Structures are given as C-alpha cells and as structure tokens.
Short mmCIF file of C-alpha atoms in Angstrom, two decimals:
data_model
loop_
_atom_site.label_atom_id
_atom_site.label_comp_id
_atom_site.label_asym_id
_atom_site.label_seq_id
_atom_site.Cartn_x
_atom_site.Cartn_y
_atom_site.Cartn_z
CA MET A 1 14.82 -130.00 -29.70
CA SER A 2 16.56 -133.21 -28.22
CA ARG A 3 19.01 -133.87 -24.88
CA LYS A 4 20.61 -131.45 -23.25
CA GLU A 5 23.75 -131.90 -21.44
CA THR A 6 24.67 -130.54 -18.50
CA GLY A 7 27.70 -127.86 -18.85
CA ASP A 8 26.85 -127.36 -21.77
CA PRO A 9 25.86 -123.71 -23.14
CA VAL A 10 22.67 -122.49 -22.24
CA GLY A 11 20.53 -122.75 -25.68
CA ARG A 12 22.87 -125.61 -27.46
CA THR A 13 21.04 -128.54 -28.27
CA LYS A 14 23.36 -131.66 -28.70
CA THR A 15 23.19 -134.56 -31.38
CA ASP A 16 24.87 -137.05 -33.13
CA VAL A 17 23.84 -136.37 -37.04
CA LEU A 18 21.73 -132.72 -38.13
CA VAL A 19 20.57 -133.09 -41.55
CA VAL A 20 19.53 -129.61 -42.79
CA GLY A 21 16.43 -130.33 -45.40
CA ALA A 22 13.46 -132.57 -44.80
CA GLY A 23 12.95 -133.10 -48.93
CA PRO A 24 13.50 -137.58 -49.85
CA ALA A 25 17.32 -136.77 -49.58
CA GLY A 26 17.34 -135.27 -46.21
CA THR A 27 14.67 -137.82 -44.55
CA VAL A 28 15.51 -140.86 -46.62
CA ALA A 29 19.51 -139.56 -44.88
CA ALA A 30 17.64 -139.23 -41.70
CA ARG A 31 16.35 -142.66 -41.64
CA TYR A 32 18.75 -144.86 -42.77
CA ALA A 33 20.92 -142.90 -39.86
CA ALA A 34 18.41 -143.02 -37.09
CA SER A 35 18.03 -147.15 -37.33
CA ALA A 36 21.73 -147.79 -36.91
CA GLY A 37 21.45 -145.69 -33.59
CA ALA A 38 22.21 -142.54 -34.32
CA ASP A 39 20.49 -139.74 -32.41
CA VAL A 40 19.34 -137.57 -35.94
CA ILE A 41 17.64 -133.48 -35.51
CA VAL A 42 16.26 -132.66 -39.28
CA LEU A 43 16.46 -128.97 -39.82
CA GLU A 44 12.85 -127.65 -41.98
CA ARG A 45 13.40 -124.17 -42.72
CA ARG A 46 9.13 -124.46 -43.49
CA PRO A 47 5.95 -124.48 -41.29
CA GLU A 48 4.65 -127.19 -43.64
CA ILE A 49 6.92 -130.34 -45.28
CA GLY A 50 6.60 -130.75 -49.14
CA VAL A 51 4.77 -127.50 -49.51
CA PRO A 52 4.73 -126.01 -51.88
CA VAL A 53 5.30 -128.36 -54.18
CA ARG A 54 7.85 -127.62 -56.87
CA CYS A 55 8.63 -130.36 -58.95
CA GLY A 56 6.81 -132.26 -61.47
CA GLU A 57 6.13 -135.23 -59.47
CA PHE A 58 7.13 -137.84 -61.50
CA ILE A 59 8.57 -140.76 -60.19
CA PRO A 60 10.06 -143.46 -63.20
CA SER A 61 8.92 -147.35 -62.72
CA ASN A 62 11.75 -149.77 -60.04
CA VAL A 63 12.67 -151.20 -64.00
CA GLU A 64 13.34 -147.96 -65.25
CA ILE A 65 15.38 -147.61 -62.21
CA GLU A 66 17.16 -150.26 -62.51
CA ARG A 67 17.99 -149.92 -65.74
CA MET A 68 19.70 -146.37 -65.56
CA PHE A 69 21.22 -147.17 -62.51
CA PRO A 70 21.49 -150.56 -62.19
CA LEU A 71 24.73 -150.01 -58.94
CA ALA A 72 22.07 -148.15 -57.53
CA GLY A 73 21.18 -152.14 -55.37
CA ASP A 74 18.28 -152.99 -53.98
CA ILE A 75 15.55 -150.09 -54.19
CA GLY A 76 12.28 -152.16 -53.67
CA ASP A 77 12.37 -150.99 -50.39
CA LEU A 78 13.10 -147.07 -50.87
CA PHE A 79 9.93 -147.41 -54.06
CA ASP A 80 7.96 -149.06 -51.87
CA LEU A 81 5.38 -146.99 -51.70
CA PRO A 82 1.01 -147.33 -50.50
CA GLY A 83 -1.32 -146.89 -53.39
CA TYR A 84 -2.39 -143.35 -52.13
CA LEU A 85 0.64 -142.42 -53.97
CA ARG A 86 0.55 -143.59 -56.48
CA LEU A 87 -1.79 -141.03 -58.55
CA ARG A 88 -1.60 -142.73 -62.52
CA GLU A 89 0.36 -144.93 -64.47
CA THR A 90 2.34 -143.72 -67.43
CA GLU A 91 2.88 -145.73 -69.71
CA ALA A 92 5.49 -143.73 -72.79
CA ILE A 93 7.51 -140.15 -72.34
CA ARG A 94 6.24 -138.45 -75.07
CA LEU A 95 8.19 -135.79 -77.13
CA ILE A 96 6.92 -133.01 -78.87
CA SER A 97 10.06 -130.32 -80.96
CA PRO A 98 9.76 -127.04 -81.86
CA LYS A 99 7.75 -128.52 -85.12
CA GLY A 100 4.69 -130.67 -83.67
CA LYS A 101 7.17 -133.93 -84.54
CA ARG A 102 5.65 -136.28 -81.36
CA THR A 103 8.21 -139.33 -80.87
CA ASP A 104 6.98 -141.73 -77.79
CA ILE A 105 9.45 -143.23 -75.77
CA PRO A 106 8.10 -146.32 -73.38
CA PHE A 107 9.26 -145.53 -70.33
CA THR A 108 6.94 -146.19 -67.34
CA GLY A 109 6.53 -144.51 -64.30
CA TYR A 110 3.66 -142.97 -61.66
CA THR A 111 3.15 -139.50 -60.76
CA THR A 112 2.76 -139.13 -56.81
CA ASP A 113 1.47 -136.15 -54.91
CA ARG A 114 5.17 -134.56 -53.56
CA ASP A 115 3.78 -132.91 -50.40
CA ARG A 116 2.03 -136.55 -49.42
CA PHE A 117 4.88 -138.18 -50.81
CA ASP A 118 7.53 -135.99 -48.53
CA GLN A 119 5.45 -136.88 -45.40
CA ARG A 120 5.33 -140.15 -46.08
CA LEU A 121 9.25 -140.07 -46.50
CA ALA A 122 9.39 -138.34 -42.87
CA SER A 123 7.28 -139.60 -41.08
CA LEU A 124 9.30 -143.01 -41.79
CA ALA A 125 12.40 -141.42 -40.43
CA GLU A 126 10.25 -140.18 -37.17
CA LYS A 127 9.67 -144.04 -36.68
CA GLU A 128 13.56 -144.22 -36.39
CA GLY A 129 13.26 -141.79 -34.29
CA ALA A 130 15.19 -138.84 -36.05
CA ARG A 131 13.10 -135.42 -34.91
CA ILE A 132 11.96 -133.42 -37.29
CA VAL A 133 11.92 -129.67 -36.56
CA LYS A 134 9.70 -127.20 -38.86
CA GLU A 135 10.10 -123.93 -39.05
CA CYS A 136 13.98 -123.85 -37.61
CA LEU A 137 16.56 -121.83 -40.33
CA PHE A 138 20.08 -123.55 -40.82
CA LYS A 139 22.13 -120.05 -40.49
CA SER A 140 25.83 -121.37 -40.51
CA ALA A 141 28.23 -123.80 -39.16
CA LYS A 142 32.33 -123.93 -37.58
CA GLU A 143 33.55 -126.02 -35.24
CA ASN A 144 30.80 -129.04 -34.55
CA VAL A 145 28.46 -126.30 -34.22
CA ALA A 146 25.32 -125.39 -36.19
CA SER A 147 23.85 -121.72 -35.85
CA THR A 148 20.29 -121.67 -36.14
CA SER A 149 17.25 -120.25 -36.27
CA GLU A 150 16.24 -121.72 -32.63
CA GLY A 151 19.22 -122.02 -31.39
CA GLU A 152 22.46 -123.09 -31.64
CA ILE A 153 23.11 -127.36 -31.84
CA GLU A 154 25.62 -129.12 -31.65
CA TYR A 155 26.73 -132.12 -33.96
CA ARG A 156 28.94 -135.17 -34.52
CA VAL A 157 27.79 -135.38 -38.30
CA LEU A 158 26.13 -132.83 -40.79
CA ILE A 159 24.37 -133.36 -43.36
CA GLY A 160 23.39 -130.73 -46.23
CA ALA A 161 20.20 -131.39 -47.92
CA ASP A 162 19.02 -128.28 -48.32
CA GLY A 163 19.08 -127.61 -52.16
CA PRO A 164 20.89 -126.56 -54.90
CA GLY A 165 21.60 -123.26 -53.42
CA SER A 166 23.24 -125.27 -49.79
CA ARG A 167 23.86 -123.27 -46.83
CA VAL A 168 25.31 -126.25 -45.49
CA ALA A 169 27.96 -126.53 -48.54
CA GLN A 170 29.38 -122.99 -48.16
CA ALA A 171 29.50 -123.71 -44.80
CA ILE A 172 31.46 -126.51 -44.46
CA GLY A 173 33.82 -125.66 -47.20
CA LEU A 174 31.38 -127.68 -50.37
CA PRO A 175 31.89 -126.18 -53.86
CA ARG A 176 28.20 -125.42 -54.19
CA ASN A 177 25.79 -125.92 -58.13
CA LYS A 178 27.29 -124.32 -61.29
CA ASP A 179 24.93 -122.48 -63.99
CA PRO A 180 21.43 -124.56 -62.26
CA TYR A 181 18.23 -123.52 -64.20
CA PRO A 182 14.67 -122.37 -63.33
CA ALA A 183 12.04 -123.79 -63.68
CA VAL A 184 8.02 -123.02 -62.61
CA THR A 185 5.17 -125.40 -61.52
CA ALA A 186 1.07 -125.35 -61.10
CA GLN A 187 -1.47 -128.16 -61.31
CA ALA A 188 -3.77 -128.14 -64.26
CA GLU A 189 -7.60 -129.36 -64.39
CA GLY A 190 -8.54 -132.55 -66.81
CA ASP A 191 -8.14 -135.37 -68.22
CA PHE A 192 -4.77 -136.19 -70.16
CA ASP A 193 -2.92 -139.43 -72.00
CA PRO A 194 -1.27 -141.05 -69.49
CA VAL A 195 1.97 -140.61 -70.29
CA VAL A 196 5.08 -137.74 -69.35
CA THR A 197 4.90 -135.37 -72.15
CA MET A 198 7.32 -132.68 -72.57
CA PHE A 199 7.87 -130.07 -75.16
CA PHE A 200 11.66 -128.38 -76.72
CA GLY A 201 12.34 -125.57 -78.26
CA GLY A 202 11.11 -122.45 -78.08
CA VAL A 203 8.15 -122.52 -75.16
CA ALA A 204 10.96 -123.39 -72.78
CA PRO A 205 14.16 -122.18 -74.02
CA GLY A 206 17.07 -123.95 -73.39
CA ALA A 207 15.83 -126.88 -71.57
CA TYR A 208 11.25 -127.60 -71.86
CA GLY A 209 7.84 -127.76 -71.12
CA TRP A 210 6.52 -130.64 -69.59
CA ILE A 211 2.51 -131.20 -69.45
CA ILE A 212 2.70 -134.87 -66.07
CA PRO A 213 -0.61 -135.78 -66.35
CA LYS A 214 -2.61 -137.11 -62.25
CA LYS A 215 -6.32 -137.99 -60.91
CA ASP A 216 -8.55 -135.40 -63.27
CA ARG A 217 -5.21 -133.60 -63.54
CA ALA A 218 -2.03 -132.97 -64.38
CA ASN A 219 1.91 -131.32 -63.08
CA VAL A 220 2.42 -128.96 -65.53
CA GLY A 221 5.74 -126.60 -65.60
CA ILE A 222 7.97 -124.99 -67.47
CA GLY A 223 12.78 -124.40 -67.29
CA PHE A 224 14.40 -122.07 -69.46
CA SER A 225 17.99 -121.69 -69.47
CA PRO A 226 18.91 -117.44 -69.17
CA LYS A 227 21.78 -117.34 -71.83
CA PHE A 228 18.89 -118.74 -74.83
CA ALA A 229 15.37 -116.78 -73.38
CA SER A 230 15.20 -113.45 -72.87
CA GLY A 231 12.07 -112.36 -70.75
CA THR A 232 10.07 -113.58 -67.99
CA LEU A 233 10.04 -117.07 -67.09
CA SER A 234 6.71 -116.83 -65.97
CA ARG A 235 6.09 -115.42 -69.04
CA PHE A 236 6.50 -118.49 -71.25
CA PHE A 237 4.88 -120.29 -68.91
CA ASP A 238 1.53 -118.04 -69.24
CA LYS A 239 1.60 -118.99 -73.02
CA PHE A 240 2.66 -122.48 -73.19
CA ALA A 241 -0.56 -122.94 -70.06
CA GLU A 242 -3.02 -120.64 -72.90
CA ASP A 243 -0.59 -122.73 -75.92
CA HIS A 244 -2.10 -125.97 -74.32
CA GLY A 245 -5.54 -124.33 -73.74
CA LEU A 246 -4.58 -125.69 -69.78
CA LYS A 247 -6.69 -124.27 -66.06
CA ILE A 248 -4.09 -123.83 -63.70
CA THR A 249 -5.78 -124.13 -60.65
CA ASN A 250 -3.49 -122.41 -58.64
CA LYS A 251 0.09 -120.32 -57.70
CA LEU A 252 2.94 -120.27 -59.39
CA GLU A 253 5.39 -122.22 -57.87
CA GLY A 254 9.02 -122.08 -58.71
CA LYS A 255 12.44 -123.71 -58.63
CA TYR A 256 16.12 -123.79 -59.23
CA VAL A 257 17.39 -126.82 -61.26
CA PRO A 258 21.03 -127.78 -60.97
CA SER A 259 22.26 -128.86 -64.77
CA ARG A 260 26.29 -129.84 -64.66
CA GLY A 261 25.32 -133.01 -62.92
CA PRO A 262 27.32 -133.44 -60.00
CA ILE A 263 29.05 -131.46 -57.72
CA SER A 264 33.12 -132.66 -57.43
CA ARG A 265 32.63 -133.21 -53.73
CA THR A 266 30.30 -134.19 -51.52
CA VAL A 267 32.75 -134.35 -48.13
CA GLU A 268 34.76 -132.18 -46.17
CA GLY A 269 35.62 -133.12 -42.86
CA ASN A 270 32.52 -134.11 -40.90
CA GLY A 271 29.87 -132.87 -43.29
CA MET A 272 27.78 -134.56 -46.42
CA VAL A 273 25.44 -132.92 -48.79
CA VAL A 274 23.22 -134.94 -51.21
CA GLY A 275 20.46 -134.80 -52.90
CA ASP A 276 20.29 -131.03 -55.30
CA ALA A 277 22.50 -129.72 -52.98
CA ALA A 278 25.10 -132.51 -54.68
CA GLY A 279 24.07 -131.99 -57.76
CA HIS A 280 21.83 -135.39 -58.05
CA VAL A 281 19.94 -134.79 -60.25
CA ILE A 282 19.60 -136.07 -64.76
CA SER A 283 20.96 -133.47 -66.02
CA VAL A 284 18.82 -134.18 -69.09
CA ASN A 285 15.36 -134.03 -67.55
CA GLY A 286 15.54 -132.80 -64.53
CA GLY A 287 14.81 -135.54 -62.61
CA GLY A 288 15.83 -135.88 -59.22
CA ILE A 289 13.83 -137.66 -56.95
CA PRO A 290 15.12 -140.84 -56.96
CA LEU A 291 18.90 -140.17 -57.33
CA ALA A 292 17.81 -138.33 -53.96
CA LEU A 293 16.09 -141.78 -51.93
CA ILE A 294 18.93 -143.86 -53.51
CA ALA A 295 22.34 -141.32 -51.96
CA GLY A 296 20.19 -140.28 -49.10
CA ARG A 297 20.16 -143.92 -47.85
CA ILE A 298 23.65 -144.34 -49.10
CA CYS A 299 24.18 -141.19 -47.16
CA GLY A 300 22.38 -141.76 -44.06
CA THR A 301 23.55 -145.69 -43.66
CA VAL A 302 27.50 -144.10 -43.38
CA ALA A 303 26.56 -141.43 -40.88
CA GLY A 304 25.26 -143.86 -38.47
CA ASP A 305 27.96 -146.02 -38.65
CA ASN A 306 30.63 -143.16 -38.48
CA ILE A 307 28.90 -143.01 -35.02
CA SER A 308 28.47 -146.22 -34.41
CA ASN A 309 31.31 -147.31 -35.35
CA GLY A 310 33.91 -144.88 -36.28
CA ARG A 311 33.81 -145.42 -40.64
CA PRO A 312 34.88 -142.64 -42.98
CA LEU A 313 32.27 -140.12 -44.23
CA THR A 314 34.41 -140.24 -46.76
CA ASP A 315 32.78 -143.90 -48.63
CA TYR A 316 29.67 -141.67 -48.84
CA GLU A 317 30.58 -140.60 -51.86
CA LYS A 318 32.67 -143.51 -53.18
CA GLU A 319 29.83 -145.54 -53.11
CA TRP A 320 27.11 -143.11 -54.26
CA GLN A 321 29.50 -142.50 -57.50
CA LYS A 322 29.57 -145.74 -57.67
CA ALA A 323 26.33 -146.29 -57.55
CA MET A 324 25.50 -142.94 -59.86
CA LEU A 325 28.23 -140.78 -61.36
CA ARG A 326 28.76 -142.76 -64.17
CA PRO A 327 24.66 -141.93 -65.64
CA LEU A 328 25.24 -138.19 -64.76
CA LYS A 329 27.69 -137.86 -65.53
CA THR A 330 27.02 -139.09 -69.16
CA ALA A 331 23.26 -136.98 -68.72
CA ALA A 332 25.34 -133.88 -67.78
CA PHE A 333 27.43 -134.26 -70.89
CA ASN A 334 24.33 -134.92 -73.31
CA LYS A 335 22.95 -132.02 -71.55
CA LYS A 336 26.18 -129.06 -73.00
CA LEU A 337 25.54 -131.72 -76.07
CA ALA A 338 22.65 -130.63 -76.31
CA ASP A 339 23.19 -126.80 -75.31
CA PHE A 340 25.59 -126.18 -77.83
CA PHE A 341 24.12 -128.53 -80.92
CA ALA A 342 20.75 -128.24 -80.40
CA PHE A 343 19.06 -125.08 -78.29
CA GLY A 344 19.36 -121.22 -79.50
CA SER A 345 17.00 -121.22 -82.26
CA ASP A 346 14.22 -124.03 -82.54
CA ARG A 347 15.74 -124.44 -86.42
CA ARG A 348 18.30 -126.45 -84.56
CA THR A 349 16.44 -128.13 -82.00
CA GLU A 350 14.07 -129.78 -84.67
CA ILE A 351 17.15 -130.65 -87.11
CA CYS A 352 18.84 -132.27 -83.71
CA MET A 353 15.65 -134.21 -82.62
CA ASN A 354 15.51 -135.48 -85.97
CA MET A 355 18.73 -136.16 -86.55
CA LEU A 356 18.62 -138.66 -82.85
CA GLY A 357 15.74 -140.74 -83.78
CA GLU A 358 13.74 -142.62 -81.05
CA ARG A 359 16.86 -144.44 -80.50
CA ARG A 360 18.88 -141.73 -79.46
CA LEU A 361 16.40 -139.86 -78.03
CA SER A 362 15.64 -142.90 -75.99
CA ALA A 363 18.79 -143.38 -74.73
CA LEU A 364 18.76 -139.49 -73.78
CA ILE A 365 16.39 -139.75 -71.53
CA ARG A 366 18.05 -142.75 -70.09
CA CYS A 367 21.01 -141.09 -69.19
CA GLY A 368 23.19 -143.45 -72.15
CA ARG A 369 25.07 -142.59 -74.33
CA ILE A 370 23.88 -141.17 -77.81
CA PHE A 371 26.66 -141.51 -79.68
CA PRO A 372 29.07 -144.44 -79.88
#
C-alpha cells in the first residue's frame, strides 16, 4: 500500500496522513494534504468509488453556495466541473405541501452522476500523489496505528470521512451524530421539469420526498423520522413512486442522514472527522456535497501543514466553523422548530407551510433565519 521502512513490524505500512472514506470529503482532504507534500493513503471499503449512489445528486450553483456560506472563501476550484458532470441545470426548488400546494423558490443548481463525480474527485487526489486502497475496511486505531482488513497502518494524522456512523470518530473518542434519519433513493426514467421538487407531509413523515431531474431520468427518494412514522421506509417509497407514476429502473439504496447539525468536536489528538462524519449536512434539506468539499479542503490543508510545518490540527475546527457553523446551526435550529411545530400530522405541516409563505420558506432552504 505504501512505503515500508526497515525495522517496522511485519506487514505494517507507514504514511503521513491516513484518510478513511473515499467520498467527496475524504478525497478532497486527501488531495489538499497531498498537494502540501504529505504522503497520503485513502481507504475505501467498497470495491468501486461512488457505487452504489445513495444521495440526491444535486449541487447548488456557486452563487447559491456563496450566498449560504459567504465566509467559505474562493470555491471556484472546488466546483470547477467538466461539462459531462453537469447533467441538468435547474432553476428552482418546488415545495409541495400535503394538500398539493406548490411554492416555487428561485434557486439555481445542477444535477450530476454521483458515482462519476466521486471518481473524478478521487482522480484529482491521485494526481496529487494520494494512494487509494479499495476494499479495505478500517477497524480501529490506537497509538497512531490503524487496524484494517489489509493489515496495520502507522500514521501521523488520521482523517475520518466515513459517514454518520464513523468508526474513526468512535476510535479517537469524538462524538457521533445523534438521531440520523434513514433515506432511500433510486433512479426513475422519464422527462421531468427543470426544478428540484420536494414533498412534505405523510409521504415522508418528519422529513421529505424528492424528485430531482437529470437527463431522461430523475433521482427520486424519501427520508423519514422514525419518531413520526410507523412502517418501513421501502413501503413509503413504493407508495411515493406509485402516487407519482414513477418508473423505477434500479435497486433502491439507503443511507442515514445527519439531522442535528455538526457534532460538538471534530478534532481529538491527531485525528479529525469531516463531511457526514462531522455532521456537515444542512439539516433542513439533507444537502451535504458542498459542505464536504469546503470542509474537506480545510481539513486536508491543515493536515498537510501539520506534517510539513507542525500546524495544530485544531486550526481545522476553527476554520470550518468560521466558514460554515453559523448557517448550519441556524438550519439545525429550524429543523428542531419543524419537528416541534410542523411534523406529526399533515394538518400541522400544511398550516406551518402556509404561515411561513414564500419568503420564509426561501430563508429556510438557504439556512437563513425564518423569524427575526
């Protein structure tokens, strides 16, 4: 996997930075750590990066990202995507109430193929010198040595980008995400309006359903909060697909989505967590790709500087919080308000959406305050 040094325990590999998880957060962190001169290994438990797809595949435009996260710095290089990864431009987010009332919020963005998107990010990391090891499971870490399915790896910095149930977070004593909600997604063939459509109410109690247009198809899915729903997620999805005449073309895939905002600490000793593992997800809509890239760059840059110049890893937490914490906390607070006031019955959801109106719903989508 990497260079071995004379005298090392048999089978032990050494590296400067060990990244667990080859999703967007992990490979962007690896890219920037490697570009700073660090020796980087990325572990990916799956045989193919980005497969299966388990997200909505929507990315806000740079204008919208900068509007939501004005302190994130220059994001141009992070979202400079080739044309083949921008499948469908969208012009609005359409919110559908339980009674079918439509509210269109002007909001620009585009859809992508997450498998190819993730693979491109991985290739950029490899071009900088990072090495990606597939089908390798991270098991535990102790005293700067990670135990994996491919043997032991000695590291100087450990980065967990391994999802909301992060094993890295558990291994280094960081808090895990509380109350992540389950969500499932699939692809449906057909021609769809150039808007991201989100459905609220009984179709997905405590969360939402979505139809996100792509080329000749759409990414469709639902998430729900178990405390507001009885029954299985697949049953809710089947009803959602039937109600909207969706022709599903592939196997349903599921994941858990953080819903409480960022975890309280993201650095412990010489370890850090980023992306879903850190709760870097917009609580009100489940969006996480932009945050993974923004925080991944900060994480990788600090890790690389730590190796070359001794920069403290706590700078990572300070910088990502400066860039993202305030809007993410606002979104998490808004989600709590929705759980308390809006969810629990379709009637309450309908009343709350009508009371909020277009202006406040627009603020809600963009991580803004909905009340003075």
